[in-house]
Amino acid sequence: METEIVSEFLPFGRIYKDGRVERLTGTEIIPPSLDATNDVVSKDVVYSTGHNLSARLFLPHKSTDNNKLPLLIYIHGGAWIIESPFSPLYHNYVAELVKSANCLAVSIQYRRAPEHPIPAAYEDSWSAIQWVFSHADGSGPEEWINERADFGRVFIGGDSAGANMSHHMAMRAGREKLDPRIKGVAIVHPAFWGTDPVDEHDVQDAETRSGIAEVWEKIASPNSVNGTDDPLFNVVGSDSDFSGLGCEKVLVAVAGKDVFVRQGLGYAEKLKKSGWRGDVEDFKEFAEAVDSVRDKGVAVAVASQEDIDAANKERSDFFEVKKAL
């Protein structure tokens, strides 16, 4: 086996001379289970035979009646490079979310960089959404979605890279007039960036900015013509128009010490001024913001230091997205 390293992108992984990619984190996988572990059952379903991609479905075990459930389509984070719906982090998170919110969830797998550079992840995410919506009339290939999903209450959510893609999926849903309309989108700690800071409070440190740019330009999206100013990444600083966002509600959750915090706040401000046809309301207290998004258009959730500490340890604040359902 080749041992010469040609590229190292810590803390994510390494590329060897023979092209082999070694991921250093986010590689562990746990199986789905039809046993009611923690009151949730799960199974894997292939949604793309061409790319051998699956979605992990989660259903509350105690939901035995015939009532339809809200449907969450979840896009995992990991810098477009690591993690999957099958990792302990995302399996356990989505399972807890389903249990707490009493919803059906579809956590989608997508092709990752560097083997499959951007835009592969975006193309796969849209393909998965189209697959899910093929069940809207009750005649799709997966019985859980046919029988239990309420397509009047469909939400898309994701964290970090997944939050970035959730925004772009909502934009595409608007352009392509996805029907039924998406009820809401949860943008959690979004990975948005650009060559220049969005304001005076954004990251100014040249080394930090260079490090993030290197991951995007050399690993995740080496084909981007404009580097970190690619509109896929520079969502806030670019001239992209948000007015066609194809959903009714948006939750933006940021953490005060996250490197992307000013980008997340800038995203919410840009959305408010875009002409998007959703009610807009800001909150500065984390708990109040998350609790109120149920009935609002745009809510901005800013975590307290206690929330940030908990997030860094367990990402437990991600569970607050359940309130958006």
mmCIF file of C-alpha atoms in Angstrom:
data_model
loop_
_atom_site.group_PDB
_atom_site.id
_atom_site.type_symbol
_atom_site.label_atom_id
_atom_site.label_comp_id
_atom_site.label_asym_id
_atom_site.label_seq_id
_atom_site.Cartn_x
_atom_site.Cartn_y
_atom_site.Cartn_z
ATOM 1 C CA MET A 1 0.000 0.000 0.000
ATOM 2 C CA GLU A 2 1.309 3.445 -0.957
ATOM 3 C CA THR A 3 2.604 5.421 2.034
ATOM 4 C CA GLU A 4 3.832 8.637 0.401
ATOM 5 C CA ILE A 5 1.518 11.514 1.287
ATOM 6 C CA VAL A 6 0.970 14.117 -1.417
ATOM 7 C CA SER A 7 -1.623 16.205 0.421
ATOM 8 C CA GLU A 8 -2.694 16.483 4.036
ATOM 9 C CA PHE A 9 -5.819 18.375 4.995
ATOM 10 C CA LEU A 10 -6.054 18.139 8.746
ATOM 11 C CA PRO A 11 -8.122 17.358 10.682
ATOM 12 C CA PHE A 12 -10.038 15.668 7.863
ATOM 13 C CA GLY A 13 -7.623 13.396 6.059
ATOM 14 C CA ARG A 14 -4.743 12.701 3.700
ATOM 15 C CA ILE A 15 -4.271 11.917 0.019
ATOM 16 C CA TYR A 16 -1.568 9.442 -0.960
ATOM 17 C CA LYS A 17 0.498 9.283 -4.116
ATOM 18 C CA ASP A 18 -1.574 6.410 -5.523
ATOM 19 C CA GLY A 19 -4.747 8.484 -5.126
ATOM 20 C CA ARG A 20 -5.954 6.745 -1.991
ATOM 21 C CA VAL A 21 -7.841 8.974 0.449
ATOM 22 C CA GLU A 22 -7.501 8.338 4.169
ATOM 23 C CA ARG A 23 -10.143 10.016 6.310
ATOM 24 C CA LEU A 24 -9.037 10.595 9.876
ATOM 25 C CA THR A 25 -12.440 11.155 11.403
ATOM 26 C CA GLY A 26 -16.111 10.584 10.642
ATOM 27 C CA THR A 27 -15.538 7.098 9.245
ATOM 28 C CA GLU A 28 -17.265 4.932 11.851
ATOM 29 C CA ILE A 29 -20.569 3.406 10.781
ATOM 30 C CA ILE A 30 -23.400 1.955 12.820
ATOM 31 C CA PRO A 31 -26.175 -0.128 11.249
ATOM 32 C CA PRO A 32 -29.863 0.770 11.091
ATOM 33 C CA SER A 33 -32.234 -1.179 13.287
ATOM 34 C CA LEU A 34 -35.859 -2.220 13.145
ATOM 35 C CA ASP A 35 -35.671 -2.858 16.883
ATOM 36 C CA ALA A 36 -37.104 0.021 18.818
ATOM 37 C CA THR A 37 -33.801 1.363 20.095
ATOM 38 C CA ASN A 38 -34.565 4.575 21.967
ATOM 39 C CA ASP A 39 -38.135 4.386 20.604
ATOM 40 C CA VAL A 40 -37.020 4.916 16.991
ATOM 41 C CA VAL A 41 -36.673 2.412 14.141
ATOM 42 C CA SER A 42 -34.444 2.962 11.130
ATOM 43 C CA LYS A 43 -33.561 1.424 7.801
ATOM 44 C CA ASP A 44 -31.443 2.200 4.743
ATOM 45 C CA VAL A 45 -32.945 2.621 1.294
ATOM 46 C CA VAL A 46 -31.075 3.141 -1.981
ATOM 47 C CA TYR A 47 -32.206 6.294 -3.754
ATOM 48 C CA SER A 48 -29.564 6.396 -6.491
ATOM 49 C CA THR A 49 -28.508 3.122 -8.066
ATOM 50 C CA GLY A 50 -26.194 4.916 -10.479
ATOM 51 C CA HIS A 51 -24.037 6.313 -7.683
ATOM 52 C CA ASN A 52 -24.889 3.644 -5.089
ATOM 53 C CA LEU A 53 -26.249 6.211 -2.643
ATOM 54 C CA SER A 54 -28.655 5.520 0.183
ATOM 55 C CA ALA A 55 -30.804 7.408 2.639
ATOM 56 C CA ARG A 56 -31.283 6.382 6.230
ATOM 57 C CA LEU A 57 -34.946 6.591 7.242
ATOM 58 C CA PHE A 58 -36.041 7.108 10.843
ATOM 59 C CA LEU A 59 -39.550 6.547 12.200
ATOM 60 C CA PRO A 60 -40.897 6.906 15.731
ATOM 61 C CA HIS A 61 -41.625 3.395 16.981
ATOM 62 C CA LYS A 62 -44.594 4.480 19.080
ATOM 63 C CA SER A 63 -46.240 6.196 16.130
ATOM 64 C CA THR A 64 -48.502 3.248 15.345
ATOM 65 C CA ASP A 65 -51.617 5.124 14.216
ATOM 66 C CA ASN A 66 -52.223 6.202 10.657
ATOM 67 C CA ASN A 67 -51.671 9.908 11.236
ATOM 68 C CA LYS A 68 -49.248 11.538 8.839
ATOM 69 C CA LEU A 69 -46.017 12.900 10.296
ATOM 70 C CA PRO A 70 -43.899 15.934 9.446
ATOM 71 C CA LEU A 71 -41.074 14.969 7.124
ATOM 72 C CA LEU A 72 -37.504 16.131 7.660
ATOM 73 C CA ILE A 73 -34.916 15.748 4.900
ATOM 74 C CA TYR A 74 -31.549 16.051 6.626
ATOM 75 C CA ILE A 75 -28.207 16.864 4.961
ATOM 76 C CA HIS A 76 -25.212 16.113 7.160
ATOM 77 C CA GLY A 77 -22.155 18.314 7.640
ATOM 78 C CA GLY A 78 -18.457 17.531 7.529
ATOM 79 C CA ALA A 79 -16.859 20.094 5.171
ATOM 80 C CA TRP A 80 -18.123 18.089 2.163
ATOM 81 C CA ILE A 81 -15.345 15.615 3.063
ATOM 82 C CA ILE A 82 -16.202 13.519 6.134
ATOM 83 C CA GLU A 83 -19.179 11.992 8.006
ATOM 84 C CA SER A 84 -22.284 10.282 6.649
ATOM 85 C CA PRO A 85 -25.885 9.545 7.671
ATOM 86 C CA PHE A 86 -24.555 6.256 9.037
ATOM 87 C CA SER A 87 -21.961 7.672 11.442
ATOM 88 C CA PRO A 88 -22.720 7.563 15.175
ATOM 89 C CA LEU A 89 -22.857 11.361 15.299
ATOM 90 C CA TYR A 90 -25.566 11.764 12.682
ATOM 91 C CA HIS A 91 -27.419 8.515 13.289
ATOM 92 C CA ASN A 92 -27.832 9.330 16.970
ATOM 93 C CA TYR A 93 -28.649 12.959 16.323
ATOM 94 C CA VAL A 94 -31.367 12.297 13.768
ATOM 95 C CA ALA A 95 -32.801 9.453 15.862
ATOM 96 C CA GLU A 96 -33.090 11.785 18.853
ATOM 97 C CA LEU A 97 -34.617 14.453 16.670
ATOM 98 C CA VAL A 98 -37.231 12.027 15.365
ATOM 99 C CA LYS A 99 -38.073 10.839 18.843
ATOM 100 C CA SER A 100 -38.432 14.368 20.205
ATOM 101 C CA ALA A 101 -40.277 15.915 17.276
ATOM 102 C CA ASN A 102 -42.366 12.864 16.343
ATOM 103 C CA CYS A 103 -41.461 13.168 12.695
ATOM 104 C CA LEU A 104 -40.264 10.971 9.865
ATOM 105 C CA ALA A 105 -36.710 11.748 8.790
ATOM 106 C CA VAL A 106 -34.750 10.975 5.645
ATOM 107 C CA SER A 107 -31.029 11.494 6.232
ATOM 108 C CA ILE A 108 -29.297 11.534 2.874
ATOM 109 C CA GLN A 109 -25.931 10.268 1.730
ATOM 110 C CA TYR A 110 -24.036 12.207 -0.908
ATOM 111 C CA ARG A 111 -20.741 11.794 -2.725
ATOM 112 C CA ARG A 112 -17.895 13.481 -0.886
ATOM 113 C CA ALA A 113 -14.732 15.290 -1.849
ATOM 114 C CA PRO A 114 -11.933 14.850 -2.703
ATOM 115 C CA GLU A 115 -12.902 11.757 -4.729
ATOM 116 C CA HIS A 116 -16.037 13.544 -5.929
ATOM 117 C CA PRO A 117 -15.498 17.323 -5.851
ATOM 118 C CA ILE A 118 -18.295 19.839 -5.631
ATOM 119 C CA PRO A 119 -20.846 20.098 -7.225
ATOM 120 C CA ALA A 120 -21.377 16.328 -6.813
ATOM 121 C CA ALA A 121 -22.731 16.731 -3.270
ATOM 122 C CA TYR A 122 -25.264 19.331 -4.431
ATOM 123 C CA GLU A 123 -26.369 17.208 -7.369
ATOM 124 C CA ASP A 124 -26.848 14.197 -5.101
ATOM 125 C CA SER A 125 -28.780 16.201 -2.514
ATOM 126 C CA TRP A 126 -31.182 17.436 -5.173
ATOM 127 C CA SER A 127 -31.526 13.922 -6.550
ATOM 128 C CA ALA A 128 -32.426 12.695 -3.064
ATOM 129 C CA ILE A 129 -35.020 15.446 -2.642
ATOM 130 C CA GLN A 130 -36.573 14.540 -5.981
ATOM 131 C CA TRP A 131 -36.662 10.903 -4.890
ATOM 132 C CA VAL A 132 -38.417 11.840 -1.661
ATOM 133 C CA PHE A 133 -40.963 13.985 -3.500
ATOM 134 C CA SER A 134 -41.697 11.133 -5.898
ATOM 135 C CA HIS A 135 -43.714 9.775 -2.964
ATOM 136 C CA ALA A 136 -45.953 12.839 -2.676
ATOM 137 C CA ASP A 137 -48.884 11.092 -4.351
ATOM 138 C CA GLY A 138 -48.405 7.952 -2.258
ATOM 139 C CA SER A 139 -47.011 5.837 -5.087
ATOM 140 C CA GLY A 140 -43.268 6.023 -4.467
ATOM 141 C CA PRO A 141 -41.001 3.016 -3.896
ATOM 142 C CA GLU A 142 -40.672 3.394 -0.109
ATOM 143 C CA GLU A 143 -43.669 2.476 2.055
ATOM 144 C CA TRP A 144 -42.655 4.482 5.123
ATOM 145 C CA ILE A 145 -42.710 7.698 3.101
ATOM 146 C CA ASN A 146 -45.871 6.758 1.183
ATOM 147 C CA GLU A 147 -47.793 5.887 4.318
ATOM 148 C CA ARG A 148 -46.466 8.258 6.955
ATOM 149 C CA ALA A 149 -45.100 11.454 5.368
ATOM 150 C CA ASP A 150 -47.216 14.605 5.421
ATOM 151 C CA PHE A 151 -46.102 16.472 2.304
ATOM 152 C CA GLY A 152 -47.775 19.600 3.607
ATOM 153 C CA ARG A 153 -45.119 19.669 6.331
ATOM 154 C CA VAL A 154 -41.785 18.998 4.638
ATOM 155 C CA PHE A 155 -38.640 20.503 6.154
ATOM 156 C CA ILE A 156 -35.064 20.502 4.925
ATOM 157 C CA GLY A 157 -32.282 20.900 7.459
ATOM 158 C CA GLY A 158 -28.559 20.548 7.801
ATOM 159 C CA ASP A 159 -25.510 21.698 9.695
ATOM 160 C CA SER A 160 -22.268 23.251 8.457
ATOM 161 C CA ALA A 161 -21.763 22.044 4.862
ATOM 162 C CA GLY A 162 -25.231 20.513 5.094
ATOM 163 C CA ALA A 163 -26.667 23.897 6.070
ATOM 164 C CA ASN A 164 -24.989 25.448 3.048
ATOM 165 C CA MET A 165 -26.544 22.810 0.811
ATOM 166 C CA SER A 166 -29.931 23.175 2.515
ATOM 167 C CA HIS A 167 -29.981 26.815 1.433
ATOM 168 C CA HIS A 168 -29.084 25.927 -2.141
ATOM 169 C CA MET A 169 -31.662 23.130 -2.220
ATOM 170 C CA ALA A 170 -34.331 25.607 -1.121
ATOM 171 C CA MET A 171 -33.214 28.017 -3.829
ATOM 172 C CA ARG A 172 -33.425 25.277 -6.438
ATOM 173 C CA ALA A 173 -36.823 24.226 -5.119
ATOM 174 C CA GLY A 174 -38.004 27.772 -5.748
ATOM 175 C CA ARG A 175 -36.532 27.941 -9.239
ATOM 176 C CA GLU A 176 -37.963 24.586 -10.256
ATOM 177 C CA LYS A 177 -41.248 25.165 -8.429
ATOM 178 C CA LEU A 178 -41.001 22.007 -6.357
ATOM 179 C CA ASP A 179 -44.493 20.855 -5.455
ATOM 180 C CA PRO A 180 -45.653 20.561 -2.723
ATOM 181 C CA ARG A 181 -43.829 23.614 -1.392
ATOM 182 C CA ILE A 182 -41.248 23.117 1.351
ATOM 183 C CA LYS A 183 -42.580 24.273 4.692
ATOM 184 C CA GLY A 184 -39.300 25.300 6.267
ATOM 185 C CA VAL A 185 -35.525 25.132 6.200
ATOM 186 C CA ALA A 186 -33.177 24.845 9.198
ATOM 187 C CA ILE A 187 -29.774 26.430 8.594
ATOM 188 C CA VAL A 188 -27.545 25.316 11.492
ATOM 189 C CA HIS A 189 -24.003 26.739 11.816
ATOM 190 C CA PRO A 190 -23.868 27.321 8.036
ATOM 191 C CA ALA A 191 -20.575 26.963 6.157
ATOM 192 C CA PHE A 192 -20.648 30.198 4.161
ATOM 193 C CA TRP A 193 -17.423 32.030 3.336
ATOM 194 C CA GLY A 194 -15.730 34.430 0.938
ATOM 195 C CA THR A 195 -12.431 36.090 0.131
ATOM 196 C CA ASP A 196 -13.301 39.124 2.246
ATOM 197 C CA PRO A 197 -14.925 39.322 5.703
ATOM 198 C CA VAL A 198 -18.616 40.198 5.648
ATOM 199 C CA ASP A 199 -18.168 42.853 8.345
ATOM 200 C CA GLU A 200 -15.680 44.154 10.885
ATOM 201 C CA HIS A 201 -16.633 41.413 13.332
ATOM 202 C CA ASP A 202 -16.012 38.576 10.891
ATOM 203 C CA VAL A 203 -12.769 36.597 11.047
ATOM 204 C CA GLN A 204 -9.858 38.897 10.210
ATOM 205 C CA ASP A 205 -6.978 36.523 10.929
ATOM 206 C CA ALA A 206 -5.204 35.832 7.631
ATOM 207 C CA GLU A 207 -4.060 32.348 8.611
ATOM 208 C CA THR A 208 -7.572 31.248 9.552
ATOM 209 C CA ARG A 209 -9.062 32.654 6.384
ATOM 210 C CA SER A 210 -6.322 31.057 4.302
ATOM 211 C CA GLY A 211 -6.871 27.674 5.960
ATOM 212 C CA ILE A 212 -10.580 27.663 5.183
ATOM 213 C CA ALA A 213 -9.903 28.801 1.621
ATOM 214 C CA GLU A 214 -7.381 25.991 1.143
ATOM 215 C CA VAL A 215 -9.874 23.309 2.163
ATOM 216 C CA TRP A 216 -12.440 24.697 -0.274
ATOM 217 C CA GLU A 217 -10.114 25.428 -3.185
ATOM 218 C CA LYS A 218 -7.808 22.399 -2.994
ATOM 219 C CA ILE A 219 -10.005 19.648 -1.545
ATOM 220 C CA ALA A 220 -13.738 20.313 -1.616
ATOM 221 C CA SER A 221 -14.135 22.362 -4.789
ATOM 222 C CA PRO A 222 -10.910 22.577 -6.820
ATOM 223 C CA ASN A 223 -12.859 23.385 -9.977
ATOM 224 C CA SER A 224 -14.344 26.606 -8.610
ATOM 225 C CA VAL A 225 -13.403 29.416 -10.989
ATOM 226 C CA ASN A 226 -13.664 32.103 -8.303
ATOM 227 C CA GLY A 227 -12.257 30.125 -5.384
ATOM 228 C CA THR A 228 -14.002 31.035 -2.136
ATOM 229 C CA ASP A 229 -16.038 33.639 -4.004
ATOM 230 C CA ASP A 230 -17.855 30.822 -5.782
ATOM 231 C CA PRO A 231 -21.568 31.611 -5.163
ATOM 232 C CA LEU A 232 -21.970 28.125 -3.729
ATOM 233 C CA PHE A 233 -19.653 29.132 -0.868
ATOM 234 C CA ASN A 234 -19.863 32.931 -0.831
ATOM 235 C CA VAL A 235 -23.587 32.985 -0.266
ATOM 236 C CA VAL A 236 -23.623 36.143 1.838
ATOM 237 C CA GLY A 237 -21.054 38.288 0.030
ATOM 238 C CA SER A 238 -22.077 37.433 -3.520
ATOM 239 C CA ASP A 239 -24.828 39.152 -5.493
ATOM 240 C CA SER A 240 -27.050 36.055 -5.389
ATOM 241 C CA ASP A 241 -30.758 36.805 -5.082
ATOM 242 C CA PHE A 242 -32.606 35.175 -2.173
ATOM 243 C CA SER A 243 -36.089 36.370 -3.106
ATOM 244 C CA GLY A 244 -36.937 33.078 -4.787
ATOM 245 C CA LEU A 245 -36.161 30.901 -1.765
ATOM 246 C CA GLY A 246 -38.656 28.054 -2.096
ATOM 247 C CA CYS A 247 -39.955 27.681 1.446
ATOM 248 C CA GLU A 248 -42.186 29.384 3.989
ATOM 249 C CA LYS A 249 -39.956 29.492 7.086
ATOM 250 C CA VAL A 250 -36.263 29.659 7.867
ATOM 251 C CA LEU A 251 -34.396 28.969 11.085
ATOM 252 C CA VAL A 252 -30.788 30.198 11.242
ATOM 253 C CA ALA A 253 -28.855 28.878 14.239
ATOM 254 C CA VAL A 254 -25.345 30.167 14.952
ATOM 255 C CA ALA A 255 -22.860 29.713 17.780
ATOM 256 C CA GLY A 256 -21.071 32.775 19.121
ATOM 257 C CA LYS A 257 -17.527 31.432 18.775
ATOM 258 C CA ASP A 258 -18.037 29.474 15.582
ATOM 259 C CA VAL A 259 -15.787 30.672 12.761
ATOM 260 C CA PHE A 260 -18.882 31.043 10.554
ATOM 261 C CA VAL A 261 -20.994 33.008 13.052
ATOM 262 C CA ARG A 262 -20.898 36.364 11.255
ATOM 263 C CA GLN A 263 -21.651 34.640 7.972
ATOM 264 C CA GLY A 264 -24.734 33.050 9.529
ATOM 265 C CA LEU A 265 -25.970 36.346 10.918
ATOM 266 C CA GLY A 266 -25.206 38.061 7.632
ATOM 267 C CA TYR A 267 -27.213 35.403 5.834
ATOM 268 C CA ALA A 268 -30.271 36.130 7.959
ATOM 269 C CA GLU A 269 -29.948 39.871 7.360
ATOM 270 C CA LYS A 270 -29.549 39.384 3.633
ATOM 271 C CA LEU A 271 -32.599 37.146 3.569
ATOM 272 C CA LYS A 272 -34.677 39.748 5.396
ATOM 273 C CA LYS A 273 -33.780 42.401 2.841
ATOM 274 C CA SER A 274 -34.130 40.173 -0.211
ATOM 275 C CA GLY A 275 -37.837 40.481 -0.868
ATOM 276 C CA TRP A 276 -38.381 36.847 0.031
ATOM 277 C CA ARG A 277 -42.058 36.329 0.800
ATOM 278 C CA GLY A 278 -41.747 35.076 4.328
ATOM 279 C CA ASP A 279 -42.423 36.741 7.638
ATOM 280 C CA VAL A 280 -39.161 37.902 9.168
ATOM 281 C CA GLU A 281 -38.458 38.224 12.857
ATOM 282 C CA ASP A 282 -35.165 38.279 14.728
ATOM 283 C CA PHE A 283 -34.424 36.900 18.158
ATOM 284 C CA LYS A 284 -31.210 37.102 20.113
ATOM 285 C CA GLU A 285 -31.940 34.580 22.835
ATOM 286 C CA PHE A 286 -31.291 31.015 21.736
ATOM 287 C CA ALA A 287 -34.156 29.250 23.514
ATOM 288 C CA GLU A 288 -36.725 31.907 22.619
ATOM 289 C CA ALA A 289 -35.663 31.954 18.998
ATOM 290 C CA VAL A 290 -35.909 28.211 18.554
ATOM 291 C CA ASP A 291 -39.198 27.977 20.408
ATOM 292 C CA SER A 292 -40.760 30.723 18.316
ATOM 293 C CA VAL A 293 -39.709 29.562 14.858
ATOM 294 C CA ARG A 294 -42.762 27.314 14.800
ATOM 295 C CA ASP A 295 -44.879 30.347 13.843
ATOM 296 C CA LYS A 296 -42.353 32.770 12.369
ATOM 297 C CA GLY A 297 -40.617 33.277 9.081
ATOM 298 C CA VAL A 298 -36.951 33.842 9.841
ATOM 299 C CA ALA A 299 -35.585 33.330 13.329
ATOM 300 C CA VAL A 300 -31.965 33.824 14.266
ATOM 301 C CA ALA A 301 -30.798 31.668 17.154
ATOM 302 C CA VAL A 302 -27.614 32.797 18.871
ATOM 303 C CA ALA A 303 -26.275 30.310 21.376
ATOM 304 C CA SER A 304 -25.159 31.344 24.839
ATOM 305 C CA GLN A 305 -21.689 30.352 26.052
ATOM 306 C CA GLU A 306 -23.249 27.390 27.871
ATOM 307 C CA ASP A 307 -24.882 26.283 24.625
ATOM 308 C CA ILE A 308 -21.606 26.674 22.765
ATOM 309 C CA ASP A 309 -19.734 24.588 25.317
ATOM 310 C CA ALA A 310 -22.356 21.882 25.095
ATOM 311 C CA ALA A 311 -22.258 22.005 21.304
ATOM 312 C CA ASN A 312 -18.518 21.638 21.222
ATOM 313 C CA LYS A 313 -18.785 18.586 23.451
ATOM 314 C CA GLU A 314 -21.824 16.795 22.081
ATOM 315 C CA ARG A 315 -23.442 19.053 19.467
ATOM 316 C CA SER A 316 -26.482 18.810 21.667
ATOM 317 C CA ASP A 317 -27.745 22.199 20.558
ATOM 318 C CA PHE A 318 -28.475 20.655 17.155
ATOM 319 C CA PHE A 319 -31.411 18.953 18.804
ATOM 320 C CA GLU A 320 -33.134 22.316 19.104
ATOM 321 C CA VAL A 321 -33.960 22.117 15.404
ATOM 322 C CA LYS A 322 -36.791 19.821 16.434
ATOM 323 C CA LYS A 323 -38.763 22.890 17.493
ATOM 324 C CA ALA A 324 -38.928 23.989 13.856
ATOM 325 C CA LEU A 325 -41.084 20.987 13.086
#
